[in-house]
Amino acid sequence: MSQLEIYRDRFAESGWEVFERAIDEARRRGQNYVGVEHVLYALAQLKMELFSSMLRTLSNNADATAMLVELIEERVGNAPRHTGRGVRLAAETIELFKRTLDLVRSNARRRIEATDLFIKMMLEEKSLLLELLRRLLADLRAEAKEVRNLVTLVESVSAGRPAAQWNHLYSMDELVRIRSGPFASFTGKVAEVDQDDSTLQVRIFIMGREQPVKLRFLDVEKVLG
């Protein structure tokens, strides 16, 4: 691992854990060549809740997560091999890390978290993750919902991140739909936004009376016209 330690100070603990898992998987398969598919595999192993939340928004199919994992496994199994000494990083993997680090620095941070890698792979039009999602959601077994706002989707499933990054997510009197919990499918208007806790107060009508409900960013989605 010594030749890869030069990357250590670019990653926070969660990001480094993803990096190490990707390397371990490439070694375990005798590939010794870490592609973007290995990074995606490591994310799926370590941060499955992000994938599950994303797919619940994109698809009504309860098997969608397992299907996506199968597609990732297929890509990892067909990854190139490096026959030289040590473990080699693919050029596209290095570029992914550089672009993710740019994203991190634009948010006044220094190190890559696991969630940063997930966000970057969701937001890039030509990323492997979006390529696999297009394959998955074209399958008749996966009924895709309309994705109205990709950035909102990614930020919602990443609500555990520092809230200061998501100041633009919700605004007063904005209409939202509740996605989970006892009030799932209710719509209401935003009454308060707590960026520090990543929570909202939403006014909904229950039995003809207006009722404020406290919710996480993760629990709601925007209702766009």
mmCIF file of C-alpha atoms in Angstrom:
data_model
loop_
_atom_site.group_PDB
_atom_site.id
_atom_site.type_symbol
_atom_site.label_atom_id
_atom_site.label_comp_id
_atom_site.label_asym_id
_atom_site.label_seq_id
_atom_site.Cartn_x
_atom_site.Cartn_y
_atom_site.Cartn_z
ATOM 1 C CA MET A 1 0.000 0.000 0.000
ATOM 2 C CA SER A 2 3.014 2.304 0.447
ATOM 3 C CA GLN A 3 2.877 3.764 -3.083
ATOM 4 C CA LEU A 4 -0.789 4.648 -2.491
ATOM 5 C CA GLU A 5 -0.204 6.411 0.831
ATOM 6 C CA ILE A 6 0.411 9.638 -1.111
ATOM 7 C CA TYR A 7 -3.379 9.870 -1.408
ATOM 8 C CA ARG A 8 -3.984 9.496 2.331
ATOM 9 C CA ASP A 9 -4.155 13.184 3.241
ATOM 10 C CA ARG A 10 -6.739 13.841 0.538
ATOM 11 C CA PHE A 11 -9.330 11.633 2.236
ATOM 12 C CA ALA A 12 -11.326 11.858 5.438
ATOM 13 C CA GLU A 13 -11.796 8.594 7.314
ATOM 14 C CA SER A 14 -14.929 7.508 5.439
ATOM 15 C CA GLY A 15 -13.408 8.342 2.058
ATOM 16 C CA TRP A 16 -10.208 6.486 2.867
ATOM 17 C CA GLU A 17 -12.231 3.458 3.935
ATOM 18 C CA VAL A 18 -13.865 3.428 0.481
ATOM 19 C CA PHE A 19 -10.457 3.760 -1.193
ATOM 20 C CA GLU A 20 -9.010 0.882 0.833
ATOM 21 C CA ARG A 21 -12.037 -1.326 0.172
ATOM 22 C CA ALA A 22 -11.724 -0.675 -3.581
ATOM 23 C CA ILE A 23 -8.040 -1.655 -3.490
ATOM 24 C CA ASP A 24 -8.737 -4.762 -1.430
ATOM 25 C CA GLU A 25 -11.415 -5.879 -3.891
ATOM 26 C CA ALA A 26 -9.093 -5.396 -6.874
ATOM 27 C CA ARG A 27 -6.446 -7.455 -5.092
ATOM 28 C CA ARG A 28 -8.883 -10.163 -4.018
ATOM 29 C CA ARG A 29 -9.886 -10.709 -7.632
ATOM 30 C CA GLY A 30 -6.263 -10.727 -8.817
ATOM 31 C CA GLN A 31 -6.905 -7.648 -10.955
ATOM 32 C CA ASN A 32 -4.523 -5.250 -9.169
ATOM 33 C CA TYR A 33 -6.112 -2.440 -11.182
ATOM 34 C CA VAL A 34 -8.479 -0.059 -9.360
ATOM 35 C CA GLY A 35 -11.097 1.297 -11.719
ATOM 36 C CA VAL A 36 -14.087 3.533 -11.019
ATOM 37 C CA GLU A 37 -16.146 0.339 -10.838
ATOM 38 C CA HIS A 38 -14.130 -0.761 -7.786
ATOM 39 C CA VAL A 39 -14.804 2.587 -6.098
ATOM 40 C CA LEU A 40 -18.508 2.200 -6.856
ATOM 41 C CA TYR A 41 -18.417 -1.370 -5.504
ATOM 42 C CA ALA A 42 -16.795 -0.152 -2.282
ATOM 43 C CA LEU A 43 -19.400 2.596 -1.901
ATOM 44 C CA ALA A 44 -22.194 0.070 -2.366
ATOM 45 C CA GLN A 45 -20.645 -2.134 0.313
ATOM 46 C CA LEU A 46 -20.022 0.631 2.830
ATOM 47 C CA LYS A 47 -22.793 3.161 2.117
ATOM 48 C CA MET A 48 -25.718 1.051 0.973
ATOM 49 C CA GLU A 49 -28.195 3.411 2.647
ATOM 50 C CA LEU A 50 -27.376 6.079 0.043
ATOM 51 C CA PHE A 51 -28.093 3.690 -2.832
ATOM 52 C CA SER A 52 -31.279 2.407 -1.207
ATOM 53 C CA SER A 53 -32.632 5.914 -0.594
ATOM 54 C CA MET A 54 -31.795 6.972 -4.126
ATOM 55 C CA LEU A 55 -33.480 3.938 -5.671
ATOM 56 C CA ARG A 56 -36.601 4.321 -3.544
ATOM 57 C CA THR A 57 -36.975 7.733 -5.166
ATOM 58 C CA LEU A 58 -36.224 6.514 -8.687
ATOM 59 C CA SER A 59 -38.053 3.192 -8.778
ATOM 60 C CA ASN A 60 -41.090 1.416 -7.368
ATOM 61 C CA ASN A 61 -39.334 -1.937 -7.695
ATOM 62 C CA ALA A 62 -38.390 -3.452 -4.328
ATOM 63 C CA ASP A 63 -35.637 -5.443 -6.086
ATOM 64 C CA ALA A 64 -33.984 -2.380 -7.649
ATOM 65 C CA THR A 65 -31.155 -2.206 -5.088
ATOM 66 C CA ALA A 66 -30.235 -5.874 -5.575
ATOM 67 C CA MET A 67 -30.382 -5.383 -9.346
ATOM 68 C CA LEU A 68 -28.024 -2.402 -9.184
ATOM 69 C CA VAL A 69 -25.589 -4.360 -7.013
ATOM 70 C CA GLU A 70 -25.634 -7.135 -9.633
ATOM 71 C CA LEU A 71 -24.773 -4.619 -12.366
ATOM 72 C CA ILE A 72 -21.901 -3.227 -10.295
ATOM 73 C CA GLU A 73 -20.650 -6.749 -9.609
ATOM 74 C CA GLU A 74 -20.764 -7.489 -13.334
ATOM 75 C CA ARG A 75 -18.625 -4.442 -14.126
ATOM 76 C CA VAL A 76 -16.101 -5.246 -11.406
ATOM 77 C CA GLY A 77 -15.847 -8.844 -12.610
ATOM 78 C CA ASN A 78 -15.009 -7.631 -16.131
ATOM 79 C CA ALA A 79 -12.509 -4.985 -15.038
ATOM 80 C CA PRO A 80 -9.020 -4.950 -16.632
ATOM 81 C CA ARG A 81 -6.061 -6.586 -14.937
ATOM 82 C CA HIS A 82 -2.652 -5.148 -14.165
ATOM 83 C CA THR A 83 0.175 -7.659 -14.487
ATOM 84 C CA GLY A 84 2.994 -5.434 -13.268
ATOM 85 C CA ARG A 85 4.139 -4.914 -9.710
ATOM 86 C CA GLY A 86 1.795 -3.502 -7.108
ATOM 87 C CA VAL A 87 -1.657 -2.038 -7.550
ATOM 88 C CA ARG A 88 -2.320 0.469 -10.284
ATOM 89 C CA LEU A 89 -5.008 3.182 -10.264
ATOM 90 C CA ALA A 90 -6.858 3.654 -13.542
ATOM 91 C CA ALA A 91 -6.565 7.121 -15.074
ATOM 92 C CA GLU A 92 -10.337 7.641 -14.744
ATOM 93 C CA THR A 93 -10.132 6.778 -11.032
ATOM 94 C CA ILE A 94 -7.452 9.414 -10.463
ATOM 95 C CA GLU A 95 -9.575 11.924 -12.400
ATOM 96 C CA LEU A 96 -12.623 11.057 -10.288
ATOM 97 C CA PHE A 97 -10.630 11.770 -7.129
ATOM 98 C CA LYS A 98 -9.374 15.082 -8.545
ATOM 99 C CA ARG A 99 -12.854 16.240 -9.539
ATOM 100 C CA THR A 100 -14.272 15.172 -6.189
ATOM 101 C CA LEU A 101 -11.525 17.057 -4.384
ATOM 102 C CA ASP A 102 -12.444 20.162 -6.413
ATOM 103 C CA LEU A 103 -16.039 19.716 -5.215
ATOM 104 C CA VAL A 104 -14.854 19.380 -1.628
ATOM 105 C CA ARG A 105 -12.678 22.488 -1.811
ATOM 106 C CA SER A 106 -15.506 24.499 -3.346
ATOM 107 C CA ASN A 107 -17.367 23.798 -0.097
ATOM 108 C CA ALA A 108 -14.427 25.034 2.014
ATOM 109 C CA ARG A 109 -13.320 21.569 3.120
ATOM 110 C CA ARG A 110 -10.031 19.752 2.611
ATOM 111 C CA ARG A 111 -10.718 16.016 2.522
ATOM 112 C CA ILE A 112 -12.971 13.680 0.580
ATOM 113 C CA GLU A 113 -15.780 11.933 2.458
ATOM 114 C CA ALA A 114 -17.452 8.795 1.115
ATOM 115 C CA THR A 115 -20.589 10.828 0.449
ATOM 116 C CA ASP A 116 -18.604 13.256 -1.732
ATOM 117 C CA LEU A 117 -17.711 10.384 -4.052
ATOM 118 C CA PHE A 118 -21.347 9.305 -4.205
ATOM 119 C CA ILE A 119 -22.531 12.845 -4.989
ATOM 120 C CA LYS A 120 -19.899 13.325 -7.685
ATOM 121 C CA MET A 121 -20.820 10.041 -9.358
ATOM 122 C CA MET A 122 -24.499 11.013 -9.264
ATOM 123 C CA LEU A 123 -24.021 14.489 -10.685
ATOM 124 C CA GLU A 124 -21.694 13.671 -13.580
ATOM 125 C CA GLU A 125 -23.638 12.955 -16.746
ATOM 126 C CA LYS A 126 -21.127 10.366 -17.994
ATOM 127 C CA SER A 127 -20.443 8.641 -14.685
ATOM 128 C CA LEU A 128 -20.524 4.864 -14.346
ATOM 129 C CA LEU A 129 -23.259 5.117 -11.711
ATOM 130 C CA LEU A 130 -25.610 6.975 -14.057
ATOM 131 C CA GLU A 131 -24.765 4.565 -16.866
ATOM 132 C CA LEU A 132 -25.804 1.643 -14.671
ATOM 133 C CA LEU A 133 -28.929 3.451 -13.470
ATOM 134 C CA ARG A 134 -30.002 4.006 -17.070
ATOM 135 C CA ARG A 135 -29.587 0.295 -17.732
ATOM 136 C CA LEU A 136 -31.469 -0.592 -14.585
ATOM 137 C CA LEU A 137 -34.371 1.798 -15.074
ATOM 138 C CA ALA A 138 -34.807 0.760 -18.710
ATOM 139 C CA ASP A 139 -35.608 -2.727 -17.394
ATOM 140 C CA LEU A 140 -39.357 -3.397 -17.395
ATOM 141 C CA ARG A 141 -39.101 -4.748 -13.837
ATOM 142 C CA ALA A 142 -38.023 -1.326 -12.602
ATOM 143 C CA GLU A 143 -40.717 1.299 -13.061
ATOM 144 C CA ALA A 144 -38.861 4.619 -13.026
ATOM 145 C CA LYS A 145 -40.481 7.715 -11.584
ATOM 146 C CA GLU A 146 -39.731 11.090 -13.134
ATOM 147 C CA VAL A 147 -36.570 12.588 -11.641
ATOM 148 C CA ARG A 148 -37.547 16.229 -11.283
ATOM 149 C CA ASN A 149 -34.472 17.580 -9.550
ATOM 150 C CA LEU A 150 -31.313 15.481 -9.442
ATOM 151 C CA VAL A 151 -29.435 17.842 -7.166
ATOM 152 C CA THR A 152 -32.273 17.814 -4.621
ATOM 153 C CA LEU A 153 -32.329 14.012 -4.760
ATOM 154 C CA VAL A 154 -28.615 13.709 -4.035
ATOM 155 C CA GLU A 155 -28.716 16.294 -1.279
ATOM 156 C CA SER A 156 -31.708 14.586 0.333
ATOM 157 C CA VAL A 157 -30.068 11.172 0.580
ATOM 158 C CA SER A 158 -26.953 12.915 1.878
ATOM 159 C CA ALA A 159 -28.783 14.879 4.577
ATOM 160 C CA GLY A 160 -26.264 13.800 7.198
ATOM 161 C CA ARG A 161 -23.673 16.068 5.553
ATOM 162 C CA PRO A 162 -22.889 19.546 6.964
ATOM 163 C CA ALA A 163 -26.106 21.466 6.381
ATOM 164 C CA ALA A 164 -24.371 24.692 5.388
ATOM 165 C CA GLN A 165 -23.821 23.176 1.940
ATOM 166 C CA TRP A 166 -27.550 22.838 1.314
ATOM 167 C CA ASN A 167 -28.808 26.363 2.054
ATOM 168 C CA HIS A 168 -30.602 26.438 -1.282
ATOM 169 C CA LEU A 169 -32.517 23.197 -0.695
ATOM 170 C CA TYR A 170 -35.803 24.464 0.764
ATOM 171 C CA SER A 171 -37.415 27.864 1.244
ATOM 172 C CA MET A 172 -40.354 29.244 3.219
ATOM 173 C CA ASP A 173 -43.823 28.422 1.848
ATOM 174 C CA GLU A 174 -42.378 25.950 -0.655
ATOM 175 C CA LEU A 175 -44.656 22.979 -1.379
ATOM 176 C CA VAL A 176 -43.218 19.570 -0.431
ATOM 177 C CA ARG A 177 -44.467 15.978 -0.348
ATOM 178 C CA ILE A 178 -43.697 13.694 2.596
ATOM 179 C CA ARG A 179 -41.916 10.537 1.415
ATOM 180 C CA SER A 180 -41.826 8.385 4.545
ATOM 181 C CA GLY A 181 -43.222 7.961 8.031
ATOM 182 C CA PRO A 182 -46.834 8.160 9.309
ATOM 183 C CA PHE A 183 -47.636 11.129 7.055
ATOM 184 C CA ALA A 184 -46.218 9.651 3.832
ATOM 185 C CA SER A 185 -47.903 11.062 0.671
ATOM 186 C CA PHE A 186 -49.202 14.176 2.500
ATOM 187 C CA THR A 187 -48.269 17.510 0.945
ATOM 188 C CA GLY A 188 -47.704 20.720 2.851
ATOM 189 C CA LYS A 189 -45.889 24.034 2.916
ATOM 190 C CA VAL A 190 -42.528 24.683 4.541
ATOM 191 C CA ALA A 191 -42.969 26.808 7.681
ATOM 192 C CA GLU A 192 -39.414 26.685 9.074
ATOM 193 C CA VAL A 193 -36.004 25.481 7.859
ATOM 194 C CA ASP A 194 -33.321 24.417 10.341
ATOM 195 C CA GLN A 195 -30.113 24.135 8.325
ATOM 196 C CA ASP A 196 -28.047 23.108 11.361
ATOM 197 C CA ASP A 197 -30.190 20.027 12.062
ATOM 198 C CA SER A 198 -31.220 19.414 8.415
ATOM 199 C CA THR A 199 -34.889 19.510 9.447
ATOM 200 C CA LEU A 200 -38.062 21.290 8.350
ATOM 201 C CA GLN A 201 -41.332 22.289 9.923
ATOM 202 C CA VAL A 202 -44.065 21.531 7.392
ATOM 203 C CA ARG A 203 -47.711 22.591 7.713
ATOM 204 C CA ILE A 204 -50.099 19.826 6.657
ATOM 205 C CA PHE A 205 -53.885 19.481 6.960
ATOM 206 C CA ILE A 206 -55.207 16.594 9.077
ATOM 207 C CA MET A 207 -58.951 16.211 9.496
ATOM 208 C CA GLY A 208 -59.502 19.750 8.295
ATOM 209 C CA ARG A 209 -57.003 21.334 10.683
ATOM 210 C CA GLU A 210 -53.551 22.668 9.954
ATOM 211 C CA GLN A 211 -50.840 20.783 11.837
ATOM 212 C CA PRO A 212 -47.074 21.555 11.940
ATOM 213 C CA VAL A 213 -44.867 18.481 11.552
ATOM 214 C CA LYS A 214 -41.099 18.341 12.055
ATOM 215 C CA LEU A 215 -39.319 16.324 9.358
ATOM 216 C CA ARG A 216 -35.801 15.581 8.141
ATOM 217 C CA PHE A 217 -34.694 16.756 4.690
ATOM 218 C CA LEU A 218 -34.503 13.043 3.867
ATOM 219 C CA ASP A 219 -38.241 12.601 4.563
ATOM 220 C CA VAL A 220 -39.576 15.035 1.956
ATOM 221 C CA GLU A 221 -39.293 15.912 -1.724
ATOM 222 C CA LYS A 222 -40.087 19.075 -3.617
ATOM 223 C CA VAL A 223 -43.380 19.322 -5.483
ATOM 224 C CA LEU A 224 -42.561 21.063 -8.738
ATOM 225 C CA GLY A 225 -45.135 22.436 -11.114
#
